Coordinates of C-alpha atoms in Angstrom, one line a residue:
M1 CA 0.0 0.0 0.0
I2 CA 1.3 3.5 -0.8
A3 CA 2.4 5.5 2.2
S4 CA 0.7 8.7 0.8
Q5 CA -3.1 9.1 0.7
T6 CA -2.9 10.8 -2.7
P7 CA -3.9 8.6 -5.7
P8 CA -1.3 6.3 -7.2
C9 CA 1.2 8.0 -9.6
R10 CA 3.3 5.3 -11.2
L11 CA 6.4 6.2 -13.2
L12 CA 6.8 3.6 -16.0
P13 CA 10.4 3.1 -17.3
P14 CA 11.8 6.4 -18.6
A15 CA 12.9 7.1 -22.1
L16 CA 16.2 9.0 -22.0
V17 CA 18.6 10.7 -24.5
C18 CA 21.7 12.5 -23.0
S19 CA 25.4 12.7 -23.3
I20 CA 26.0 9.4 -21.4
G21 CA 23.7 7.4 -23.7
D22 CA 20.4 6.9 -25.5
D23 CA 19.2 3.6 -23.9
L24 CA 18.7 2.6 -20.2
A25 CA 21.5 0.0 -20.2
T26 CA 24.2 2.3 -21.5
I27 CA 23.1 5.2 -19.3
A28 CA 22.9 3.0 -16.2
D29 CA 26.5 1.7 -16.9
A30 CA 27.8 5.3 -17.0
L31 CA 25.7 6.5 -14.1
F32 CA 26.7 3.8 -11.7
T33 CA 30.4 3.8 -12.7
G34 CA 30.7 7.5 -12.7
R35 CA 31.7 7.9 -16.3
R36 CA 31.5 11.4 -17.6
G37 CA 29.9 12.2 -20.9
L38 CA 31.6 15.6 -21.6
E39 CA 33.5 16.7 -24.7
Y40 CA 35.4 20.0 -25.3
D41 CA 33.8 22.2 -28.0
D42 CA 34.1 25.9 -28.9
V43 CA 31.2 26.0 -31.5
F44 CA 29.3 28.5 -29.3
T45 CA 32.4 30.2 -27.7
P46 CA 35.1 30.5 -30.5
G47 CA 38.5 30.3 -29.0
R48 CA 37.3 29.1 -25.7
P49 CA 36.7 25.3 -25.7
L50 CA 34.2 24.3 -23.0
P51 CA 33.3 20.8 -21.7
L52 CA 29.7 20.2 -22.9
G53 CA 27.3 17.4 -22.4
R54 CA 26.4 17.1 -26.0
V55 CA 24.2 14.2 -27.4
T56 CA 26.4 12.5 -30.0
T57 CA 24.2 9.6 -30.8
S58 CA 22.2 9.7 -34.0
L59 CA 18.8 11.5 -33.8
P60 CA 15.7 11.2 -36.1
D61 CA 16.0 13.3 -39.2
A62 CA 14.7 16.8 -38.7
Q63 CA 13.1 16.7 -42.2
A64 CA 10.9 13.9 -41.0
L65 CA 9.3 16.2 -38.4
P66 CA 6.5 18.6 -39.3
P67 CA 7.9 21.9 -40.7
A68 CA 6.7 23.9 -37.7
H69 CA 8.4 21.6 -35.3
R70 CA 11.8 21.1 -36.9
S71 CA 14.2 21.8 -34.1
R72 CA 17.0 19.9 -32.3
N73 CA 14.9 20.1 -29.1
N74 CA 12.1 18.1 -30.9
Q75 CA 14.7 15.8 -32.5
L76 CA 15.8 14.9 -28.9
L77 CA 12.1 14.3 -28.0
A78 CA 11.5 12.2 -31.1
A79 CA 14.4 10.0 -30.1
A80 CA 13.0 9.6 -26.6
L81 CA 9.5 8.9 -28.1
E82 CA 11.0 6.0 -30.1
Q83 CA 12.1 4.5 -26.8
L84 CA 8.8 5.2 -25.1
A85 CA 6.7 3.7 -27.9
P86 CA 6.6 0.1 -26.6
T87 CA 5.6 1.3 -23.1
L88 CA 2.9 3.6 -24.5
E89 CA 1.6 0.9 -26.8
A90 CA 1.3 -1.6 -24.0
F91 CA -0.5 0.9 -21.8
R92 CA -3.0 1.7 -24.6
K93 CA -3.7 -2.0 -25.1
R94 CA -4.5 -2.3 -21.4
H95 CA -6.5 0.9 -21.4
P96 CA -7.8 1.6 -24.9
Q97 CA -10.0 4.5 -23.9
A98 CA -7.4 6.2 -21.7
R99 CA -7.2 10.0 -21.8
I100 CA -3.6 10.9 -22.2
G101 CA -2.1 14.3 -21.6
V102 CA 1.3 15.8 -22.3
V103 CA 3.2 18.1 -19.9
L104 CA 6.8 19.0 -20.7
G105 CA 9.4 21.4 -19.5
T106 CA 12.0 23.3 -21.5
S107 CA 14.0 26.5 -21.4
T108 CA 15.4 26.6 -25.0
S109 CA 12.7 25.1 -27.2
G110 CA 13.8 25.9 -30.8
I111 CA 16.0 28.9 -29.9
G112 CA 19.0 27.3 -31.7
E113 CA 17.1 27.2 -35.0
T114 CA 16.0 30.8 -34.6
E115 CA 19.7 31.8 -34.1
T116 CA 20.6 30.2 -37.4
A117 CA 17.6 31.8 -39.2
L118 CA 18.4 35.2 -37.7
A119 CA 22.0 35.0 -38.9
E120 CA 20.7 34.2 -42.5
R121 CA 18.3 37.1 -42.3
Q122 CA 21.0 39.5 -41.3
R123 CA 23.3 38.1 -44.0
E124 CA 20.7 37.8 -46.9
G125 CA 18.1 40.3 -45.9
H126 CA 15.3 37.8 -45.5
W127 CA 14.2 34.8 -43.4
P128 CA 14.9 31.3 -44.7
D129 CA 12.1 29.9 -46.8
D130 CA 11.5 27.1 -44.3
F131 CA 11.6 29.3 -41.1
H132 CA 8.7 28.8 -38.7
Y133 CA 8.7 30.9 -35.6
Q134 CA 6.6 28.2 -33.9
R135 CA 9.7 26.2 -33.5
H136 CA 11.0 28.9 -31.1
E137 CA 7.8 29.1 -29.0
I138 CA 8.0 27.6 -25.5
G139 CA 4.9 25.6 -26.2
S140 CA 6.4 23.8 -29.2
P141 CA 7.7 20.6 -27.4
A142 CA 4.4 19.6 -25.9
R143 CA 2.5 20.4 -29.0
F144 CA 4.9 18.4 -31.1
V145 CA 4.6 15.3 -28.9
A146 CA 0.8 15.5 -28.8
E147 CA 0.5 16.0 -32.6
W148 CA 3.1 13.3 -33.3
L149 CA 1.2 10.8 -31.2
G150 CA -2.3 12.0 -32.1
L151 CA -3.2 12.9 -28.5
D152 CA -5.9 15.4 -27.7
G153 CA -5.7 15.5 -23.9
P154 CA -4.4 18.5 -21.8
T155 CA -1.2 19.6 -23.5
Y156 CA 1.2 22.3 -22.2
T157 CA 4.8 23.2 -21.7
L158 CA 6.3 24.7 -18.5
S159 CA 9.4 27.0 -18.5
T160 CA 10.7 27.7 -15.0
A161 CA 14.4 27.4 -15.9
C162 CA 16.1 24.4 -14.2
T163 CA 13.0 23.2 -12.4
S164 CA 10.9 23.0 -15.6
S165 CA 10.7 19.2 -16.2
A166 CA 10.5 18.4 -12.5
R167 CA 7.5 20.6 -12.3
A168 CA 6.1 18.8 -15.4
L169 CA 6.2 15.6 -13.3
A170 CA 4.4 17.3 -10.4
S171 CA 1.8 18.6 -12.9
A172 CA 1.3 15.1 -14.2
K173 CA 0.6 13.9 -10.6
R174 CA -2.0 16.7 -10.2
L175 CA -3.7 15.9 -13.5
L176 CA -4.1 12.2 -12.4
A177 CA -5.4 13.2 -9.0
S178 CA -7.9 15.6 -10.6
G179 CA -9.3 12.8 -12.8
M180 CA -8.6 14.9 -15.9
C181 CA -6.2 12.2 -17.3
D182 CA -5.7 8.5 -17.0
A183 CA -2.0 8.9 -18.0
V184 CA 0.4 11.7 -18.8
I185 CA 3.5 11.8 -20.9
A186 CA 5.7 14.1 -18.7
G187 CA 9.3 15.2 -18.7
G188 CA 11.3 17.7 -20.8
A189 CA 14.0 18.5 -23.2
D190 CA 16.6 21.2 -23.7
S191 CA 19.2 21.5 -26.4
L192 CA 22.5 23.4 -26.4
C193 CA 22.5 26.7 -28.2
G194 CA 24.4 30.0 -28.4
L195 CA 21.9 31.9 -26.2
T196 CA 22.3 29.6 -23.1
V197 CA 26.0 29.0 -23.4
N198 CA 26.9 32.6 -23.9
G199 CA 24.3 33.7 -21.3
F200 CA 25.9 31.5 -18.6
A201 CA 29.3 32.7 -19.8
S202 CA 28.2 36.3 -19.3
L203 CA 27.3 35.4 -15.7
E204 CA 30.8 34.0 -15.3
A205 CA 29.1 30.7 -14.3
L206 CA 30.8 28.3 -16.7
S207 CA 33.9 26.2 -15.9
D208 CA 36.6 25.6 -18.5
R209 CA 37.1 22.1 -17.1
P210 CA 34.9 19.2 -16.1
S211 CA 32.7 20.5 -13.2
Q212 CA 33.5 19.7 -9.6
P213 CA 30.3 19.6 -7.5
F214 CA 30.9 20.3 -3.8
S215 CA 34.7 20.3 -4.3
A216 CA 37.0 22.9 -2.8
E217 CA 38.1 23.7 -6.3
R218 CA 34.6 24.0 -7.9
D219 CA 34.4 27.0 -10.2
G220 CA 31.2 26.7 -12.3
I221 CA 29.0 24.5 -14.4
N222 CA 29.2 22.5 -17.6
L223 CA 26.1 22.8 -19.8
G224 CA 24.5 19.8 -21.5
E225 CA 21.4 18.7 -23.4
A226 CA 18.9 15.9 -23.0
A227 CA 15.4 14.6 -23.4
A228 CA 13.7 12.6 -20.6
L229 CA 10.2 11.3 -20.8
F230 CA 8.0 9.2 -18.5
L231 CA 4.6 7.7 -19.0
V232 CA 2.9 8.6 -15.7
T233 CA -0.1 6.5 -14.9
A234 CA -2.7 6.1 -12.1
E235 CA -1.7 2.4 -11.6
T236 CA -0.4 1.0 -8.4
G237 CA 2.9 -0.8 -7.7
G238 CA 6.2 -0.2 -9.3
I239 CA 8.0 3.1 -8.8
Q240 CA 5.7 5.9 -7.7
L241 CA 6.0 9.6 -7.5
S242 CA 4.8 9.6 -3.9
G243 CA 5.4 13.3 -3.2
Y244 CA 6.7 16.6 -4.4
G245 CA 7.4 19.9 -2.7
E246 CA 7.6 23.3 -4.3
S247 CA 8.7 26.6 -2.8
S248 CA 9.9 30.1 -3.9
D249 CA 12.6 32.1 -2.4
A250 CA 12.1 35.3 -4.3
Y251 CA 15.6 36.1 -3.0
H252 CA 17.5 37.1 -6.2
I253 CA 17.0 36.8 -9.9
S254 CA 19.9 34.3 -10.3
A255 CA 21.4 33.5 -6.9
P256 CA 19.9 31.0 -4.4
R257 CA 18.9 32.1 -0.9
P258 CA 22.2 31.4 1.0
D259 CA 20.7 29.7 4.1
G260 CA 18.9 27.1 2.0
Q261 CA 15.5 27.7 3.6
G262 CA 13.6 27.5 0.3
A263 CA 15.3 24.2 -0.5
I264 CA 14.4 22.9 3.0
Q265 CA 10.8 23.9 2.5
A266 CA 10.6 22.0 -0.8
M267 CA 12.1 18.8 0.6
Q268 CA 9.9 19.0 3.7
A269 CA 6.8 19.4 1.6
A270 CA 7.7 16.4 -0.5
L271 CA 8.1 14.3 2.7
A272 CA 4.8 15.6 4.1
M273 CA 2.9 14.7 0.9
A274 CA 4.3 11.2 1.1
Q275 CA 3.7 11.0 4.8
L276 CA 7.3 10.0 5.5
P277 CA 10.0 11.2 7.9
A278 CA 13.4 12.3 6.7
T279 CA 14.9 9.1 8.0
A280 CA 12.9 7.0 5.5
I281 CA 14.9 8.4 2.5
D282 CA 17.7 6.2 1.1
Y283 CA 19.3 8.4 -1.5
L284 CA 19.2 12.0 -2.6
N285 CA 20.1 13.3 -6.0
L286 CA 21.6 16.7 -5.4
H287 CA 21.0 19.6 -7.7
G288 CA 24.8 20.2 -7.4
T289 CA 25.7 22.6 -10.1
A290 CA 29.3 23.1 -9.0
T291 CA 28.9 26.9 -8.5
R292 CA 30.1 28.3 -5.2
Q293 CA 26.7 29.6 -4.1
N294 CA 24.4 26.7 -5.1
D295 CA 26.5 24.0 -3.6
S296 CA 27.0 25.9 -0.4
M297 CA 23.2 26.5 0.0
E298 CA 22.3 22.9 -0.9
A299 CA 24.8 21.4 1.5
K300 CA 23.4 23.5 4.3
A301 CA 19.8 22.5 3.4
V302 CA 20.6 18.7 3.1
A303 CA 22.7 18.7 6.3
T304 CA 19.9 20.5 8.2
L305 CA 17.2 18.1 7.2
F306 CA 19.0 14.8 6.8
G307 CA 22.3 15.1 8.7
N308 CA 25.4 13.5 7.3
T309 CA 24.4 9.9 6.8
L310 CA 22.1 9.9 3.8
P311 CA 24.0 8.9 0.6
C312 CA 23.8 11.7 -2.0
S313 CA 25.5 12.7 -5.2
S314 CA 25.3 15.2 -8.1
T315 CA 25.0 13.6 -11.5
K316 CA 25.6 16.8 -13.3
A317 CA 29.3 16.0 -13.2
L318 CA 28.5 13.3 -15.7
T319 CA 25.9 14.9 -18.0
G320 CA 26.4 18.5 -17.6
H321 CA 23.6 20.8 -16.5
T322 CA 20.8 20.1 -18.9
L323 CA 18.7 23.1 -17.7
G324 CA 15.0 22.6 -18.4
A325 CA 15.6 18.8 -18.9
C326 CA 17.5 18.2 -15.7
G327 CA 14.6 17.7 -13.3
A328 CA 13.1 14.8 -15.3
L329 CA 16.5 13.4 -16.3
E330 CA 17.7 13.2 -12.6
A331 CA 14.3 11.9 -11.5
A332 CA 15.0 9.1 -14.1
F333 CA 18.4 8.6 -12.5
C334 CA 16.6 8.1 -9.1
W335 CA 14.2 5.7 -10.9
L336 CA 17.3 3.7 -12.1
T337 CA 18.8 3.8 -8.6
L338 CA 15.7 2.3 -7.1
N339 CA 15.2 -0.2 -9.9
E340 CA 18.8 -1.4 -10.1
G341 CA 19.7 -1.3 -6.4
R342 CA 22.9 0.7 -7.1
L343 CA 24.1 4.2 -6.2
P344 CA 25.4 6.8 -8.6
P345 CA 28.8 7.9 -7.2
Q346 CA 29.8 11.4 -6.5
V347 CA 32.4 12.4 -9.1
H348 CA 34.9 15.2 -8.7
D349 CA 38.7 15.4 -9.2
S350 CA 39.7 17.1 -6.0
D351 CA 38.8 17.1 -2.3
V352 CA 35.4 18.0 -0.9
D353 CA 35.2 21.6 0.2
P354 CA 36.0 21.5 4.0
E355 CA 34.0 24.7 4.5
L356 CA 30.7 23.0 3.5
P357 CA 28.6 21.0 6.0
L358 CA 29.6 17.4 5.9
L359 CA 27.5 15.2 3.7
N360 CA 27.7 11.4 2.9
Y361 CA 28.8 11.5 -0.8
A362 CA 27.8 8.3 -2.4
K363 CA 30.3 5.7 -3.8
A364 CA 29.7 3.2 -6.5
T365 CA 28.1 0.4 -4.6
T366 CA 24.9 -1.7 -4.4
H367 CA 22.3 -0.2 -2.2
H368 CA 18.8 -1.6 -2.1
G369 CA 16.9 1.5 -0.9
R370 CA 13.2 2.1 -1.5
R371 CA 13.0 5.8 -1.5
A372 CA 14.9 8.7 -3.2
I373 CA 14.5 12.4 -3.5
S374 CA 15.7 14.5 -6.5
N375 CA 16.3 18.2 -6.0
A376 CA 16.0 20.9 -8.6
F377 CA 16.6 24.6 -8.0
A378 CA 16.3 27.4 -10.5
F379 CA 16.7 31.1 -11.2
G380 CA 14.3 33.3 -9.4
G381 CA 14.5 31.1 -6.4
N382 CA 12.0 28.5 -7.4
N383 CA 12.7 25.1 -5.9
I384 CA 11.2 21.6 -6.2
A385 CA 11.9 18.2 -4.6
L386 CA 10.5 15.0 -6.1
L387 CA 10.1 11.9 -3.8
L388 CA 10.2 8.5 -5.6
E389 CA 9.2 5.3 -3.9
R390 CA 9.5 1.7 -5.0
F391 CA 6.7 -0.8 -4.3
N392 CA 6.2 -4.4 -5.0
E393 CA 4.0 -5.3 -8.1

């Protein structure tokens, strides 16, 4: 029986495309051995090669997508949809009349394609013949998925920076609880583009080397791209989204509240929804961006709520920070952790910062826990914690 009194919210096996792989077996191998998926590239920052978590596996041909949806963001989603297809087909066979919604998160949508089109307009004096502004619109990812699959349920995209796709999962749980949907395709996608890379560079937030979350030598983030999708259903058993917690610091446009109170509130709310004490959690996926301020705030928050015994790690060291996709991607990493009975190790190349509160950074080992929390914190001080729980079938 589910510990929470909220209706069941089952997360079926995720479909993932990121820099450490495009199938669950490959991704799990990298995740649980701590193998980074970063490559140096200066395509967005000429003369300054940066470690980026670029997807290098082949993607569906953009020309196969509807003209208004031809973007790298939607190519990433199309690749994830190919993986999700068997799960979706099996669910539809079990529930042929199911009402299926789509809720996704993104921060880039098709901005990269608009950058290319704008450059041509400046050079040639006109927009490319195939240019569609709809590719750029924030709503494009969810519309693309719904149109591609022929779905007519609730369809919308959220854009709350780095919490976007985690909030999409929380929205899916609300849609199921409201009775508006029988299942929801939820997650998100973000693609690398000049705007985000140069934007973070202007904030002096990028590192010129592989990132070092919670390390004494951490000096910034690496950016990445990914798509992560779940089919979220009202079925019992399996791995459930038992709780989520959301809060808003409203402290600063880009810096987190230093004392971590907003993060603490989000994690406490997730525990309260699942009706669980902090001691029931077996693993925590840290937001862990490797910036000085974020890691300091999060270490304080985690130590305050969980002490120094809960295994935790930041997987952004492996994939880069995938921005609007990271919430769903790292929830999927928690799903794999609970499903595989293994811990993602904390990866950095120097000593832990002794000025931070002591945490129990995970090592690559088996660990048959039942419950995990995944944190995501974003610009503007908006925070979310997702609590996943494994049950017997």
